[in-house]
C-alpha positions as MATLAB code, in Angstrom:
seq = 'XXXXXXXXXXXXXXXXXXXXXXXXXXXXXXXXXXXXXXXXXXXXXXXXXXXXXXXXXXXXXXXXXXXXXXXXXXXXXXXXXXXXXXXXXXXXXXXXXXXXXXXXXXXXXXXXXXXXXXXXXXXXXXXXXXXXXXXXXXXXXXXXXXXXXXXXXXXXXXXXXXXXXXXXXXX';
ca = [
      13.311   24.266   -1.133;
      11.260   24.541    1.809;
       8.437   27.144    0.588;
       5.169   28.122    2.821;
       5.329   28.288    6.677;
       5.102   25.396    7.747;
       8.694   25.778    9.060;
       7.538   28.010   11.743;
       5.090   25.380   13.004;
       7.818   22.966   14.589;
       9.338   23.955   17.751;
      12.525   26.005   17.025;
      14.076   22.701   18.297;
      12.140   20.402   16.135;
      12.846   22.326   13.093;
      16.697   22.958   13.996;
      16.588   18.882   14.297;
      15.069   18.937   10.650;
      17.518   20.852    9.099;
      20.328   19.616   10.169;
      19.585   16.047    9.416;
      18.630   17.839    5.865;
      22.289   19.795    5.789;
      23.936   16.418    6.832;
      23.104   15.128    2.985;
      25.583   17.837    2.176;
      22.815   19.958   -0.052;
      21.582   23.848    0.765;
      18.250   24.600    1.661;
      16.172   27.689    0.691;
      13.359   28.067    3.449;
      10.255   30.667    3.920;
       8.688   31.279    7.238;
       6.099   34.696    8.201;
       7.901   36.631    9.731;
       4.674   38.776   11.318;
       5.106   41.226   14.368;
       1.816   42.757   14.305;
      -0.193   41.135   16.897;
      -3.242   42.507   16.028;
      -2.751   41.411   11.972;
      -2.431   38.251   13.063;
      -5.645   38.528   15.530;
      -7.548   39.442   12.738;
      -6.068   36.804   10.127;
      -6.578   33.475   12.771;
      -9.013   34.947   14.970;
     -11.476   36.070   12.520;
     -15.082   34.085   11.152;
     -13.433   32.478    7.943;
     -10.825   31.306   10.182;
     -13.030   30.360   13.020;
     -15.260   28.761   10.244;
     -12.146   26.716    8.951;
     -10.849   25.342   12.069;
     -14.267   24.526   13.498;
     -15.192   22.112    9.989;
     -11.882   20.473   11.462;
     -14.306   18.360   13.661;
     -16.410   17.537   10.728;
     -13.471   16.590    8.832;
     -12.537   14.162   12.188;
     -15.956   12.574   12.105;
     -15.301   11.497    8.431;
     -11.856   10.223    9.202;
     -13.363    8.096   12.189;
     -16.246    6.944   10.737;
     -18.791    8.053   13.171;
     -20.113   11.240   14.995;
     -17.857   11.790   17.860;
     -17.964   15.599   18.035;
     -20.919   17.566   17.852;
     -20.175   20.766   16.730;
     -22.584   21.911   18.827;
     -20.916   21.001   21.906;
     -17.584   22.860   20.580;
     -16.538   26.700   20.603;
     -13.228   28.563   19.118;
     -10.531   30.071   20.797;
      -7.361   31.961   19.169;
      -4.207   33.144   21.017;
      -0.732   34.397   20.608;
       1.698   32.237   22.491;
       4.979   34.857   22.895;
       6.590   31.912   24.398;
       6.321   29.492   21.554;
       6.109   32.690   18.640;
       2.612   30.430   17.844;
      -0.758   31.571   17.068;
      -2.676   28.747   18.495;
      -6.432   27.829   17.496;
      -8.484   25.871   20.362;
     -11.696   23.513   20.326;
     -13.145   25.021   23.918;
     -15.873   22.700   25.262;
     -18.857   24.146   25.653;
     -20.109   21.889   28.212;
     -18.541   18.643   29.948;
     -18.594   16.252   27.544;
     -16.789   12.930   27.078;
     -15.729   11.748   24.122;
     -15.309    8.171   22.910;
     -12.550    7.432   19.909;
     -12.091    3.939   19.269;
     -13.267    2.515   22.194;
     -11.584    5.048   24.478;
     -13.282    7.540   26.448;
     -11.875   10.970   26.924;
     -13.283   13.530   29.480;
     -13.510   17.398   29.064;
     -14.876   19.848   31.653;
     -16.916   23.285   30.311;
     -14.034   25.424   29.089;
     -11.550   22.565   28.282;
      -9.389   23.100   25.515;
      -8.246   21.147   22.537;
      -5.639   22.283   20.234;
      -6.832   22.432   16.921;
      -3.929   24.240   14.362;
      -0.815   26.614   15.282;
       1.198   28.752   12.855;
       4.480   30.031   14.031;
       5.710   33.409   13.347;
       9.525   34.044   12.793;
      11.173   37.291   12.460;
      14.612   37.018   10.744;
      16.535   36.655   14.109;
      14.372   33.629   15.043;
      15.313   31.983   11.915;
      18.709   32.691   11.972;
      18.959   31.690   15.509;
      17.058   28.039   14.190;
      19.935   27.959   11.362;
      22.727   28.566   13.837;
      21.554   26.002   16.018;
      21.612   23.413   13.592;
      24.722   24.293   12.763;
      24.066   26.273    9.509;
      24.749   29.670    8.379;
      22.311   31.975    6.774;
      24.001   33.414    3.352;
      20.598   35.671    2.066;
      17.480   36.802    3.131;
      14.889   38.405    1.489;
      11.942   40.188    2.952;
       9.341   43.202    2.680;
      10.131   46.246    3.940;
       8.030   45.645    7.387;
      10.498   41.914    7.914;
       6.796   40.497    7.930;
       6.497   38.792    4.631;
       8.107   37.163    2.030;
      10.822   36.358    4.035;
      13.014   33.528    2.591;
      16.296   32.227    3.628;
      18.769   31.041    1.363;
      21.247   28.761    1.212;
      21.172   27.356    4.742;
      24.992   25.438    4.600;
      26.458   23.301    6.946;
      29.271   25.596    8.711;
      32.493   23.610    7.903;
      31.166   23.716    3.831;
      30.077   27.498    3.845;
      33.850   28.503    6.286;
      35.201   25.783    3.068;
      33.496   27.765    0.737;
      33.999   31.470    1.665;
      36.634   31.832    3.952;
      40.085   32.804    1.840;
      43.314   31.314    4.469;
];
């Protein structure tokens, strides 16, 4: 059981890679993804201050893991974007000025208005997923979703083709 969205934040490759190494075991898989069209809901949700405010502490957070002050907030602005390419909302670290930035000896340069990707959540209507499934060589038996396909949406029973044709398929 693959619950949350965190599906949706491979590439559709990746995640057709994961599942069917996962399928190869010979077990199902139930999976959630968000499933959000609404470009503007999901502006609002990653774009907003709390989530501005989350993704920015991510630089205090790498501070702590490196053991030292390497970014300055300060020096460090957000940026959110839809990515219809990718079906990712992306979150950016902009530079606010150039800067250059040592980690562990080595020194990384970033003009005024360079980015650095911070977080991305992928959004996957039904036909993404079931395109994902078909690629790795599963077949979707069930869905459920809310009445907009935006949320909630599950898949179930994600079964290697020759077991679910085995399974359901009366010769």
């Amino acid at each position: 059981m693959w619950l949350g969205n965190s599906m949706a934040n491979y590439t559709t490759s990746d995640a057709a890679s994961y599942i069917r190494a996962f399928l190869s075991t010979g077990a199902s898989l139930i999976v959630a993804v968000d499933g959000s069209k609404d470009q503007s809901e999901i502006a609002r949700a990653y774009e907003g201050p709390a989530n501005q405010k989350f993704v920015m502490n991510g630089l205090a957070h790498a501070n702590e893991l490196l053991g030292a002050q390497v970014f300055d907030p300060r020096d460090w602005g957000f940026r959110g974007r839809w990515n219809q390419n990718t079906w990712m909302h992306e979150s950016f670290y902009v530079a606010e000025r150039d800067l250059v930035v040592t980690v562990r000896g080595e020194r990384f340069k970033f003009r005024q208005g360079d980015v650095m990707r911070s977080i991305r959540s992928g959004k996957w209507p039904r036909s993404k997923m079931v395109s994902v499934c078909e690629e790795a060589g599963g077949v979707v038996v069930d869905c459920w979703v809310d009445e907009k396909e935006s949320y909630g949406m599950s898949i179930q029973g994600i079964y290697h083709l020759a077991d679910w044709i085995h399974a359901n398929v009366v010769v």
